[in-house]
Structures are given as C-alpha cells and as structure tokens.
Coordinates of C-alpha atoms in Angstrom, one line a residue:
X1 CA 3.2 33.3 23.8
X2 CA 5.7 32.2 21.0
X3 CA 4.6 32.9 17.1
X4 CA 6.2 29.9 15.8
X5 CA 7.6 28.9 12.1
X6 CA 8.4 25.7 10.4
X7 CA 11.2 24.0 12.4
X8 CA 11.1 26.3 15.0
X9 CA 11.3 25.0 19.0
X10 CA 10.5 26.2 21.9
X11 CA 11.3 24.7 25.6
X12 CA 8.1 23.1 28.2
X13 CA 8.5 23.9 31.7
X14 CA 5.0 22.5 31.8
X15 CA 4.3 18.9 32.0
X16 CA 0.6 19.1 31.6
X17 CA 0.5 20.3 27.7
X18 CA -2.5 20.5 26.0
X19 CA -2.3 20.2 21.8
X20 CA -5.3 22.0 19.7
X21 CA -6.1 22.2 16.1
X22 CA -8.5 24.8 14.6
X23 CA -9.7 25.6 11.7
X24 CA -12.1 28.1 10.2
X25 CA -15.7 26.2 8.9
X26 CA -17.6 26.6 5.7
X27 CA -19.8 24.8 3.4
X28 CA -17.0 22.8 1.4
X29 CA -14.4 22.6 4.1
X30 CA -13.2 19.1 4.9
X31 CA -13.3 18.0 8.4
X32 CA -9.8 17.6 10.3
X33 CA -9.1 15.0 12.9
X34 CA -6.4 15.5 15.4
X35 CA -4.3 12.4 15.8
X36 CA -0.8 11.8 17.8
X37 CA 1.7 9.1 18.0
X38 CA 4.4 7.7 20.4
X39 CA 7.8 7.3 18.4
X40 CA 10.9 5.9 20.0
X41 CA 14.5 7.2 19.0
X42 CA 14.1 4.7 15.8
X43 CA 12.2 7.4 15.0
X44 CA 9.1 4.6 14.5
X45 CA 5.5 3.5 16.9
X46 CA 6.2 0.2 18.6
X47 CA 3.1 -1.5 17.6
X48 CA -0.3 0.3 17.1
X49 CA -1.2 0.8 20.1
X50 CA 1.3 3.6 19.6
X51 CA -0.7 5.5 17.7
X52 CA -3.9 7.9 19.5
X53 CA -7.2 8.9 17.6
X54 CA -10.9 9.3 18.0
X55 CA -11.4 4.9 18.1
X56 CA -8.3 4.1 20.2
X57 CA -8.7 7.6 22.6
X58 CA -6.3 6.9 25.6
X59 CA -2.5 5.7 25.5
X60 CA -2.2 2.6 28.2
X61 CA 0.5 4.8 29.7
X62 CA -2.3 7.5 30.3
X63 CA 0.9 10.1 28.6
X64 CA -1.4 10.6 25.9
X65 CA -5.0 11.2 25.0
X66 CA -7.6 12.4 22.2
X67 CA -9.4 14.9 23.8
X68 CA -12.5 15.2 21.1
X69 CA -13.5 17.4 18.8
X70 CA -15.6 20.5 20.0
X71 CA -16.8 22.4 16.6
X72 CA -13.9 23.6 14.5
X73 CA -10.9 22.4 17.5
X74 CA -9.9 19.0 17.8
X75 CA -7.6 18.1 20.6
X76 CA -4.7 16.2 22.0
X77 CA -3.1 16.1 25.9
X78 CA 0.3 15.0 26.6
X79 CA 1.5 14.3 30.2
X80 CA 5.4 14.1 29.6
X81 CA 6.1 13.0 33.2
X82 CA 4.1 9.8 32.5
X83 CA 5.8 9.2 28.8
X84 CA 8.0 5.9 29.2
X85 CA 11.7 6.0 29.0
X86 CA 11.3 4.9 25.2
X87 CA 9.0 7.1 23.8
X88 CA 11.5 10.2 22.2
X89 CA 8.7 11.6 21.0
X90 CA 5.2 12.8 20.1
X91 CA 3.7 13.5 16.7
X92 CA 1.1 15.1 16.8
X93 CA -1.0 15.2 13.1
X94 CA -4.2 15.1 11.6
X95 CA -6.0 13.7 8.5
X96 CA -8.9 15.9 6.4
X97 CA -12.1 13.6 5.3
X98 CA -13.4 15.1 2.0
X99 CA -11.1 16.9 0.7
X100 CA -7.6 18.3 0.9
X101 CA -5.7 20.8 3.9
X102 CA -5.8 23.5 1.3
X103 CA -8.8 23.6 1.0
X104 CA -8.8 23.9 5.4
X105 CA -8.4 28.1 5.8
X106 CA -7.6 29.1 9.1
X107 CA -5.6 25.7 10.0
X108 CA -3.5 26.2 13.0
X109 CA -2.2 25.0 16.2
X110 CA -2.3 26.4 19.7
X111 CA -0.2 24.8 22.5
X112 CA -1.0 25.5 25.6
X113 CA -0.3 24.3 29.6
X114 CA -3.4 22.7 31.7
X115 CA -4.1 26.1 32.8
X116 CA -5.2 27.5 29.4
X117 CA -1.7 30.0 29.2
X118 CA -1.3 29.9 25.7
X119 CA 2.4 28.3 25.2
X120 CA 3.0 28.9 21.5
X121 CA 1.1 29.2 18.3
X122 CA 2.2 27.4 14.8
X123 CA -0.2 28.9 11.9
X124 CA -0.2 26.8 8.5
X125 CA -0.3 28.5 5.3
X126 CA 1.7 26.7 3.1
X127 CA -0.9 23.2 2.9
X128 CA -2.3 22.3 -0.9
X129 CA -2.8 18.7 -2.1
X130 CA -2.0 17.1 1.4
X131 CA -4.5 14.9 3.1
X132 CA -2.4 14.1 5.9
X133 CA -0.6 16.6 8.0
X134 CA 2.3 16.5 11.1
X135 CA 1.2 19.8 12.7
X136 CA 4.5 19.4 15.3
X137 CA 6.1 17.2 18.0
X138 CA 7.3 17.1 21.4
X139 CA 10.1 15.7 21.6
X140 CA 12.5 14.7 24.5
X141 CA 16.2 16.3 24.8
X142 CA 18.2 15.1 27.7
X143 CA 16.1 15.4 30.3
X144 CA 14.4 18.3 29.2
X145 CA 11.5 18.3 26.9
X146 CA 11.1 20.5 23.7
X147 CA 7.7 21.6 21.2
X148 CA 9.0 21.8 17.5
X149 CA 6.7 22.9 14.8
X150 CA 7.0 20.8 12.0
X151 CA 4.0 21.4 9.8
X152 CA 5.0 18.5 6.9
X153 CA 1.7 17.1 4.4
X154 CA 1.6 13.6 2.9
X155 CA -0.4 13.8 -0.5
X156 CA -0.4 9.9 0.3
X157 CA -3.0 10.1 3.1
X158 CA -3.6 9.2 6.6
X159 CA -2.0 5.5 5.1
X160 CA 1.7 7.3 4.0
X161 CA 1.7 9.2 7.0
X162 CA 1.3 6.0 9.1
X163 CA 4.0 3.8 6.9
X164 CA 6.5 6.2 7.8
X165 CA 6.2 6.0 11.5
X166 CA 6.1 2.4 11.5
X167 CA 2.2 1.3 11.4
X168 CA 1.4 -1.7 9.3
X169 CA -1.5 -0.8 6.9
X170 CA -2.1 -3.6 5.7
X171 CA -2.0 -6.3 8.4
X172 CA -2.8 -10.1 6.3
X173 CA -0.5 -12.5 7.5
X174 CA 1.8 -13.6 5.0
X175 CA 1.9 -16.8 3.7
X176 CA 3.4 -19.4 5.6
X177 CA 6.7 -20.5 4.1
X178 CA 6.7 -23.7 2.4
X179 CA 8.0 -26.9 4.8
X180 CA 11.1 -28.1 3.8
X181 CA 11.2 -31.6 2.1
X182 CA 10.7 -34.7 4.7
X183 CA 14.0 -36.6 5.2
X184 CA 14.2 -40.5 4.9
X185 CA 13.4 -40.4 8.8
X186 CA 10.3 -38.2 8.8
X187 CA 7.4 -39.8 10.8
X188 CA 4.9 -39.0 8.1
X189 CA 4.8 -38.4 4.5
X190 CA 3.2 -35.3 3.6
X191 CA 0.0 -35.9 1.1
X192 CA 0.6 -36.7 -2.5
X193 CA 0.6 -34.1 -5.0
X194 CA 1.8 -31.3 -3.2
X195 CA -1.2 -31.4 -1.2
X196 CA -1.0 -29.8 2.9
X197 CA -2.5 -32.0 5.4
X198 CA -4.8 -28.9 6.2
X199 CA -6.2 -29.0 2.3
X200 CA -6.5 -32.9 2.7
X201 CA -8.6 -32.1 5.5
X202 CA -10.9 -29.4 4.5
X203 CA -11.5 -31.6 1.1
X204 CA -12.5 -34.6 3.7
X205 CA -14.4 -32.2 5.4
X206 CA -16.5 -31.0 2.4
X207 CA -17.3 -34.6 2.3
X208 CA -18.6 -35.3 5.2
X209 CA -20.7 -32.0 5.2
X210 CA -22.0 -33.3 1.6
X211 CA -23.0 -36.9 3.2
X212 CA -24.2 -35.7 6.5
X213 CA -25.8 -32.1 6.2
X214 CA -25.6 -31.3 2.2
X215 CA -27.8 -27.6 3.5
X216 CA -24.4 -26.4 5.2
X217 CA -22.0 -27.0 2.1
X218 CA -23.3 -23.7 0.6
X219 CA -21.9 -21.7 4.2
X220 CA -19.2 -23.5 4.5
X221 CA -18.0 -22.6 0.6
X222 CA -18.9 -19.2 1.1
X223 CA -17.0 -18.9 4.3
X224 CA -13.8 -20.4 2.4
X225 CA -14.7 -17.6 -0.2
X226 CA -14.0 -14.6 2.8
X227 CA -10.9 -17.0 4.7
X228 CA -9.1 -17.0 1.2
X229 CA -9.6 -13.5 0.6
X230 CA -7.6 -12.8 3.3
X231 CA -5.1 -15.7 3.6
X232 CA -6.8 -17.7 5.8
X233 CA -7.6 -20.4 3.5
X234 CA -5.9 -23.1 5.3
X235 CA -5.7 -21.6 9.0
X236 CA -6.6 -23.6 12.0
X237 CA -7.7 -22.0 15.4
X238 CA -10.1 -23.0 18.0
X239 CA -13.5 -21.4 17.2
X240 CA -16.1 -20.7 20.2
X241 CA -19.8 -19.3 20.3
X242 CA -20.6 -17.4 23.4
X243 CA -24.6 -16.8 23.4
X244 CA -26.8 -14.9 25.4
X245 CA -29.8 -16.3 27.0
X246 CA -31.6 -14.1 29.0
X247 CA -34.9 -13.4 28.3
X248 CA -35.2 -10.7 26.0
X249 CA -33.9 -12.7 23.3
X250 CA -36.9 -15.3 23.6
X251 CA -38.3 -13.8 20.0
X252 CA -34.7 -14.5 18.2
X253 CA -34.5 -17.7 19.4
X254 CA -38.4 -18.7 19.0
X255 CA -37.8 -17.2 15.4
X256 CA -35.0 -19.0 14.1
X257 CA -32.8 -15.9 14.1
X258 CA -30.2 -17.9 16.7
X259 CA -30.3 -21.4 14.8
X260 CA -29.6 -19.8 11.6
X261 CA -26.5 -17.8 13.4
X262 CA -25.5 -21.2 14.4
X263 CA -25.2 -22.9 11.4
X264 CA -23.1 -20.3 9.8
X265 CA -21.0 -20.3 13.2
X266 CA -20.6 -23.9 12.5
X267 CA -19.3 -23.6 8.7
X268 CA -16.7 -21.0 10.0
X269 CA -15.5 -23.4 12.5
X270 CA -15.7 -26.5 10.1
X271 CA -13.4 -24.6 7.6
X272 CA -11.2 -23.3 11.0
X273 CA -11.1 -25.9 14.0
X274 CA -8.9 -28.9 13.9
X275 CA -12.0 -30.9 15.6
X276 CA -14.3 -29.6 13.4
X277 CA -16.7 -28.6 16.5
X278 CA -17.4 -25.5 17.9
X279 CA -17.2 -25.4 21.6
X280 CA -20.5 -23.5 22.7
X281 CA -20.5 -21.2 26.4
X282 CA -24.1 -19.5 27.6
X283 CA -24.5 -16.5 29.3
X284 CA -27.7 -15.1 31.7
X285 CA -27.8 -15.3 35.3
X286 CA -25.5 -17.5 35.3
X287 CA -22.9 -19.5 33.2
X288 CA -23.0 -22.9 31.2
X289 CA -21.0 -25.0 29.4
X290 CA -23.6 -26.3 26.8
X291 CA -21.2 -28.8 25.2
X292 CA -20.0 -29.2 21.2
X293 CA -21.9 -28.0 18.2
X294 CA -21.5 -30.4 15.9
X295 CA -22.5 -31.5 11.8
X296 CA -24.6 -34.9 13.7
X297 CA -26.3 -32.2 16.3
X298 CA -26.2 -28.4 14.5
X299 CA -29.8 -28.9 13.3
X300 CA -31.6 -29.2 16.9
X301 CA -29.0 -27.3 18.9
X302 CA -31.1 -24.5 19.7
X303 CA -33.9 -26.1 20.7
X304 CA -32.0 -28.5 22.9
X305 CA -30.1 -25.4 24.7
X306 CA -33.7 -23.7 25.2
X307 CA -34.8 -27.3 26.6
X308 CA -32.6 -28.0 28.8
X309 CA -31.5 -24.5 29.9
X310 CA -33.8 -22.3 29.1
X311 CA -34.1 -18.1 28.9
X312 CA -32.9 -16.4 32.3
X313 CA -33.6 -13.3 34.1
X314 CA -30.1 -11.0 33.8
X315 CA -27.1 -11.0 31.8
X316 CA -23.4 -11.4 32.9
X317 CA -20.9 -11.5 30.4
X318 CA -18.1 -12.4 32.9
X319 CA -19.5 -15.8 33.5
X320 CA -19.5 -17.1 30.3
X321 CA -15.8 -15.3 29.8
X322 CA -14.9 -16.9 33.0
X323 CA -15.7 -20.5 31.4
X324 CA -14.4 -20.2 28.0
X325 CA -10.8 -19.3 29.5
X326 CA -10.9 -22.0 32.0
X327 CA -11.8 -24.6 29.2
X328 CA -8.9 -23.3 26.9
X329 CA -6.2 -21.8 29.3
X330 CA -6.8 -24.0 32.7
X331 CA -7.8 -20.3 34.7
X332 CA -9.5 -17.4 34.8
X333 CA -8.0 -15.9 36.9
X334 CA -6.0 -12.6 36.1
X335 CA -3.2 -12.6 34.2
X336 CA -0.5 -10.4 33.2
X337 CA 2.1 -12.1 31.4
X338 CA 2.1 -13.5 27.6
X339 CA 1.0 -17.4 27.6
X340 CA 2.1 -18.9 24.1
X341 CA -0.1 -21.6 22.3
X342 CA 0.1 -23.1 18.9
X343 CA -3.5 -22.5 17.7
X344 CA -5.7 -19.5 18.5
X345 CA -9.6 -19.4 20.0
X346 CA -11.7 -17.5 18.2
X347 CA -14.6 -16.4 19.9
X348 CA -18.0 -15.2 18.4
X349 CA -20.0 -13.4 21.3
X350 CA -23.9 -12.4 20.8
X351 CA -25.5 -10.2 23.0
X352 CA -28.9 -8.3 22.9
X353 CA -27.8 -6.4 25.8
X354 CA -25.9 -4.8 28.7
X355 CA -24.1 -6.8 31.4
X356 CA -24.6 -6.9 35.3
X357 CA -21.0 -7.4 35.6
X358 CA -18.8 -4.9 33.6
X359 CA -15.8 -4.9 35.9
X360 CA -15.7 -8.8 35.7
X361 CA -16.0 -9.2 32.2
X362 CA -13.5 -5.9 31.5
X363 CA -11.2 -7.8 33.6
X364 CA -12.0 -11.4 31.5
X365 CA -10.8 -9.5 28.5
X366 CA -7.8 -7.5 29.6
X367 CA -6.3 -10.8 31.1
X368 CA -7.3 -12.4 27.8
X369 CA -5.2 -10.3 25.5
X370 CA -2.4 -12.3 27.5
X371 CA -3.4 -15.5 25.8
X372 CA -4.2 -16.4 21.6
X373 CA -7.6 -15.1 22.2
X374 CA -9.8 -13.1 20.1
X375 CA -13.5 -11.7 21.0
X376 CA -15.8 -10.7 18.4
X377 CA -18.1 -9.1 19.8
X378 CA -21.8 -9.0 17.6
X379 CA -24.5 -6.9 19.8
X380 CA -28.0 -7.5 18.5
X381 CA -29.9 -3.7 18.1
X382 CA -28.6 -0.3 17.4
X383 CA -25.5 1.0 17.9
X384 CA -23.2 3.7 16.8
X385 CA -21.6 0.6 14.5
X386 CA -24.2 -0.8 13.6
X387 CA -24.0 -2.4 10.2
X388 CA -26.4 -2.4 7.4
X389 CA -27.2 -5.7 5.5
X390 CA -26.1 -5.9 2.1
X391 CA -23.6 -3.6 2.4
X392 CA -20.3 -4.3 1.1
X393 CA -17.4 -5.2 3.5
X394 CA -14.6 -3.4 4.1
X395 CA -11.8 -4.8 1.1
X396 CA -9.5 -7.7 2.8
X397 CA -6.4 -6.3 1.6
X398 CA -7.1 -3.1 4.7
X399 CA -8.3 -5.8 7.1
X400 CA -7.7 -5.7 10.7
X401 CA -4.8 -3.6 13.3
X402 CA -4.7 0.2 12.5
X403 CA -6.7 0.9 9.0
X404 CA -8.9 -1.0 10.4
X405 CA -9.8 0.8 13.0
X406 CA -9.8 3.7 11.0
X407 CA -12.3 2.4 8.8
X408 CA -14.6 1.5 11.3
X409 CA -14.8 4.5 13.0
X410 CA -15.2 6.7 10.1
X411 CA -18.0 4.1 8.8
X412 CA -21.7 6.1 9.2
X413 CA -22.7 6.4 12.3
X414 CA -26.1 4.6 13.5
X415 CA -28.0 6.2 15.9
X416 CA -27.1 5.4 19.6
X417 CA -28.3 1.8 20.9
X418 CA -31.8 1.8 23.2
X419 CA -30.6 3.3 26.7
X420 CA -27.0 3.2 25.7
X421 CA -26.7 -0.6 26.2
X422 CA -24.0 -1.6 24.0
X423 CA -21.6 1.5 25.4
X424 CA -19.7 -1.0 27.4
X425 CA -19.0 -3.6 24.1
X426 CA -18.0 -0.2 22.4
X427 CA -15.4 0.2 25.0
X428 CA -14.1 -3.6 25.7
X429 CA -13.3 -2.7 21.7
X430 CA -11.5 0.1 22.1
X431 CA -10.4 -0.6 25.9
X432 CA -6.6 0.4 26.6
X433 CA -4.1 -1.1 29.2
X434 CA -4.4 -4.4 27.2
X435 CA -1.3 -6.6 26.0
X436 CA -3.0 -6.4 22.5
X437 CA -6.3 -5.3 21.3
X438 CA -7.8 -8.6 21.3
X439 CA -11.4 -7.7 20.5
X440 CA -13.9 -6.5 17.5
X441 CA -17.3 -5.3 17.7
X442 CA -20.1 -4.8 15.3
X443 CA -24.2 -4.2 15.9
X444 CA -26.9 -6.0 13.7
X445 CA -30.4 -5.3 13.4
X446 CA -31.3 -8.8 13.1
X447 CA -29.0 -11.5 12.8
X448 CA -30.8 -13.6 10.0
X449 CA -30.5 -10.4 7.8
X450 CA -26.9 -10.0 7.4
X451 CA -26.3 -12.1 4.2
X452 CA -23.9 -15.0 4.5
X453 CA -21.0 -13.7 2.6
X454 CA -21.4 -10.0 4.2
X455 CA -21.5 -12.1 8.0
X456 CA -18.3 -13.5 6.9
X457 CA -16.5 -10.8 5.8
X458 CA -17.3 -8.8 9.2
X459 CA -16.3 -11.9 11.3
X460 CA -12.5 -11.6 9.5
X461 CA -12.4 -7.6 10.2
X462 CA -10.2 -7.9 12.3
X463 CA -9.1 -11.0 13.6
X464 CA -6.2 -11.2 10.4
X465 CA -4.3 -8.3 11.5
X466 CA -5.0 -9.9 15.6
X467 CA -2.7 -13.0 14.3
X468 CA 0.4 -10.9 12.8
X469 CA 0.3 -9.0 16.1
X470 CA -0.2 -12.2 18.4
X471 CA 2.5 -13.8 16.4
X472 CA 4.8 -10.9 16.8
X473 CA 4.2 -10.7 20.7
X474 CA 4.9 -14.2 21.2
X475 CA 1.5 -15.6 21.8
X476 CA 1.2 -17.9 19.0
X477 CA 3.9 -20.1 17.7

C-alpha cells in the first residue's frame, strides 16, 4: 500500500479499481457524496452524461459507476479497460451537504483493486471553507494508466467544481437571435410593431380562449407566467398527454382529478403547440389513439374517453409509447441514430401504476432520446420524489441538465411508493445508454392538489435544459 501526498502518483496494474471516501461521523458533521467525472484531454466532460453521482449512477460505457454510500464510505468503480479512447481521465470528487470539508475529520481516500488489496491511501488534512472537493484522478499516460492524488477544494460549491470541468449549470436556452430584416423579396412581412408571428399568435390565442372557454384564460396566463420564467415565452413544440386507464384510476377519473389535469394540459399546449391541440394517447391493456383535445371539446373530454373506451384491466406503458412515436416519427421501431426535426413533442405521461411491459417501454424511451422527444413522467402516489403541494419550485434560472438533477435528488425524500411501483419510472429517469436523457419524473399525491402555478413550474424542470442539449446534438434545428 502507498501513503500518498498531494500530487503524488502511483502506477495501476489493476483494471478493476475501486475508489472509497470515508470520513469519521458525529453530530455536526456534514454528509459527503462521492461523485466522478469523465474528462477528455480538453481537460472538460463532453456533455452531462459525463458526469457520475447518486441520480445518474452508471456511465453508458459501464467504465464508471457510483457504488452507494454504506455509513460513513461512499464509493466509486472505474473499469479502465472499458474507458473510451477519449476519456484522459477520471475525477473523482465529492460535495459536503450542511456544512463545510473542514468541518469533515477523518476525510480520506482508499484505492483499492476488485479484490479488496488496498492500492494506495490519500488522507486530507488541509480542507477548511471548501464545499466541493477533487479527492484524485486516474488518469491515462500512454497506454498505461496512473492514480494521482490531487486533493483541491472549491469554496464555490458543487456548482464551481462543475463549471470548471465543463458542466453547464445553468441550462435556459438563450434567446433566439433577432431575424434579420426582410428584403424587398421576402414572401411575408413580419407583424407590425416589432411584433413575432409567435406573439401575434399567442395574443390571437388569448382571444379565442376569452370567446370560447373564458374558465381556461386563468391557466393559460399562469402557464405563460412559468414559460417566461424560463425563456420559453414564445416556444413552439408539439405537446402530448399520455393517460392511464386501467382500472385503479376509476376514483380520479370519477372525481374530477383527470378532467382538471386536462385542462391545465390543455393551457400548456395552447401557449406551446402550433395547432393549439394536444394530441391525446391511452394506455391499459391495450393502446389508443383518443384523438385531439381541444378549446371546442376540453370540457367533456374525459367523460367521452371513459365512454367510449372505458377503464381496463392492466397497464402497459409501451403501447401508448409505441403510438405516440408512430404518430410523430412514422415508427416505433428501434432506433439508434439522431433524427432531426424543427419542433419538439413534449409529452406529459400519468400513471397510477407499474407496467406489464418494462422492457418494451425501456426500449420506447431509449430509441426516443434519438428523436426531439421529451417524457415527463408524473406517477400518481408515493414515491421517493414525491412532491408536496404548495411547495415552492425549484428557481428557473437552475432548471433542467446537471443542477437539476442535483436538486432533485437531494430534495426530501418521500417514503417509498405502495409495493415499489413507481421503481421503474425512477429508473426510465435516470436510465443510461441513452443518446440524451430525454425524460423527468415527479410523484403527486393527488393531481387536483398541486396548485396551478407549482404544476407548471414542475412540468418546465427539466425540459429547458432537454432543448440546449437536443439543440447541441443535432436533434432540433
């Protein structure tokens, strides 16, 4: 075994290495989680993915993983014989939650191979105001590869840590650029008074909404309120409602709970879709199309989807995914290469429960984060993210990507759901071996007790940093 000091090295003959943090516990010690991230020889991640932590556990490359946290050790595994030619390196740090590393005694870091032969041993003494901490790397050199200990603190958090290695913290899409001016030979005139042709819309919009259903012009302002927060005042994608309909959810539909989900569906896709419809899929036994929700047919849809297909005895998710990719992308079949669009789907999914058909629908989403696709995911019980009404959202400015994440996961924790059912939408969340994470997920209680503007703020979590990142990967144009 090595003692090792800052910027010391040491050569791996193992390729199986196993990273752990310890620390000693007591009553004001700030808890430490064990983090790691693949850099290439820029020295940066190339996208978030990139980065490994308790809510995004497992590399795609399988090189890397976050172990868990048993007591006072948190761990990371690195495989360096399945690293990709352009990861260089990887970092292995950690963030403290409530307080600072010097206020961590007995912080140090124990390498060892998957035997349990201790490799080498990096003890940190030095740690004061930090709240962020690279404990070491290993790092590639030649074909050979190398452990240094590095032991460097970031008073600036988990959030300075993560701008120096190339993770976006704060993932809004920027405002689109102005259009230049219209020559004498443009087709159309743009609308007077500086006016876009989206803003001309949404004002007709609010119009028609006034004329025709004056009960939804409250959502649909309040909606604007949480799309302008984050930018997405004038965005246009495809919006979709995916909804359950087997039979435990007979009492949230017989309640209202479902038609009142609907309508604020409906003002999200009024202020997004270019149609101002929101295409509507059904999920039970089997799978439906159930046709257009509309201003002229919002106030009866419900009762015309219980009429005319009414509640059914299972639930597969697939089926429903199956559809909604067919109608927008002409297959469902798998897919494994990018397929660019101009305007995104966003779909809202509502379950009460567990699927029949988890390898079909983890399938549906993997070949998914292919297209300009997002899932949000809403389960209707308990969960482990469950969310509580009236609480405030998370601030837009952290929205979405990597904080994101990180706020989510260190959110309270909710007690488990009944019999584990909403495990599997957990892990479609956080799923690897995805082009992009193309999916969020949240738990209610009760839809109809989330108020409006607190729905609206969860429904744009993450879907704003989902855009920079389809943008950047070619899916969108």
């Amino acid at each position: 075994m090595t003692q090792m000091s800052k910027g010391s090295n040491v050569a791996l003959t193992a390729t199986g290495l196993r990273v752990e943090l310890s620390w000693t516990a007591g009553p004001s010690t700030p808890d430490v989680d064990a983090s790691a991230l693949l850099v290439t020889g820029t020295g940066k991640v190339r996208s978030d993915a990139d980065f490994v932590f308790y809510n995004q556990p497992r590399h795609s490359s399988g090189a890397v993983t976050h172990g868990g946290k048993s007591g006072t050790t948190d761990v990371v595994t690195v495989d360096t014989s399945r690293l990709e030619p352009a990861v260089d390196k990887v970092v292995v740090a950690a963030s403290a939650d409530g307080g600072t590393f010097g206020q961590v005694p007995g912080l140090h870091l124990r390498l060892t191979d998957t035997s349990g032969a201790e490799l080498a041993r990096f003890d940190i003494t030095d740690a004061t105001t930090e709240t962020a901490f690279v404990f070491g790397e290993v790092y590639r050199r030649g074909t050979d590869w190398k452990f240094r200990a590095v032991g460097q603190g970031y008073a600036t958090g988990l959030a300075g840590l993560a701008t120096d290695y190339g993770i976006s913290v704060d993932d809004d899409p920027a405002p689109a650029p102005a259009a230049p001016a219209a020559g004498p030979a443009a087709p159309a005139a743009a609308p007077a008074s500086g006016v876009s042709l989206k803003k001309q819309k949404l004002v007709d919009m609010e119009k028609k909404v006034a004329a025709r259903a004056p009960a939804l012009l409250d959502l649909t302002k309040k909606a604007s309120i949480s799309l302008e927060k984050r930018g997405l005042g004038e965005h246009t994608a495809k919006v979709a409602l995916c909804l359950d309909i087997s039979g435990s959810m007979n009492r949230l539909y017989r309640n209202g709970s479902i038609q009142k989900l609907v309508e604020r569906v409906l003002a999200l896709g009024l202020r997004f879709d270019d149609d101002g419809e929101v295409d509507v899929f059904l999920f039970g036994k089997e799978g439906h199309t159930a046709g257009p929700l509309t201003l002229d047919n919002h106030a009866a849809y419900v009762q015309d989807v219980l009429s005319t297909h009414g509640l059914e005895p299972a639930t597969y998710y697939g089926k429903a995914m199956a559809l909604l990719r067919e109608h927008y992308f002409g297959a469902s079949t798998p897919r494994r290469e990018p397929l660019r669009n101009d305007i995104p789907v966003y779909v809202m999914f509502v379950t009460d429960g567990q699927t029949f058909d988890e390898d079909g629908a983890r399938e549906q989403v993997v070949s998914s984060s292919y297209e300009p696709l997002f899932w949000q995911f809403m389960a209707i019980g308990q969960s482990s993210r469950s969310v509580t009404p009236g609480r405030p959202a998370a601030p837009p400015a952290k929205s979405g990507g990597f904080m994101g994440k990180l706020r989510q996961a260190a959110a309270p924790q909710a007690p488990a759901g009944r019999g584990g059912e909403f495990r599997f939408l957990e892990e479609l969340d956080d799923m690897g071996g995805r082009y992009l994470d193309n999916a969020d997920f949240f738990a209610v209680e009760n839809p109809a007790d989330i108020p409006d503007d607190q729905l609206f703020d969860l429904l744009m979590t993450e879907y704003p940093g989902w855009l920079t990142q389809a943008r950047a990967k070619g899916l969108l144009g």
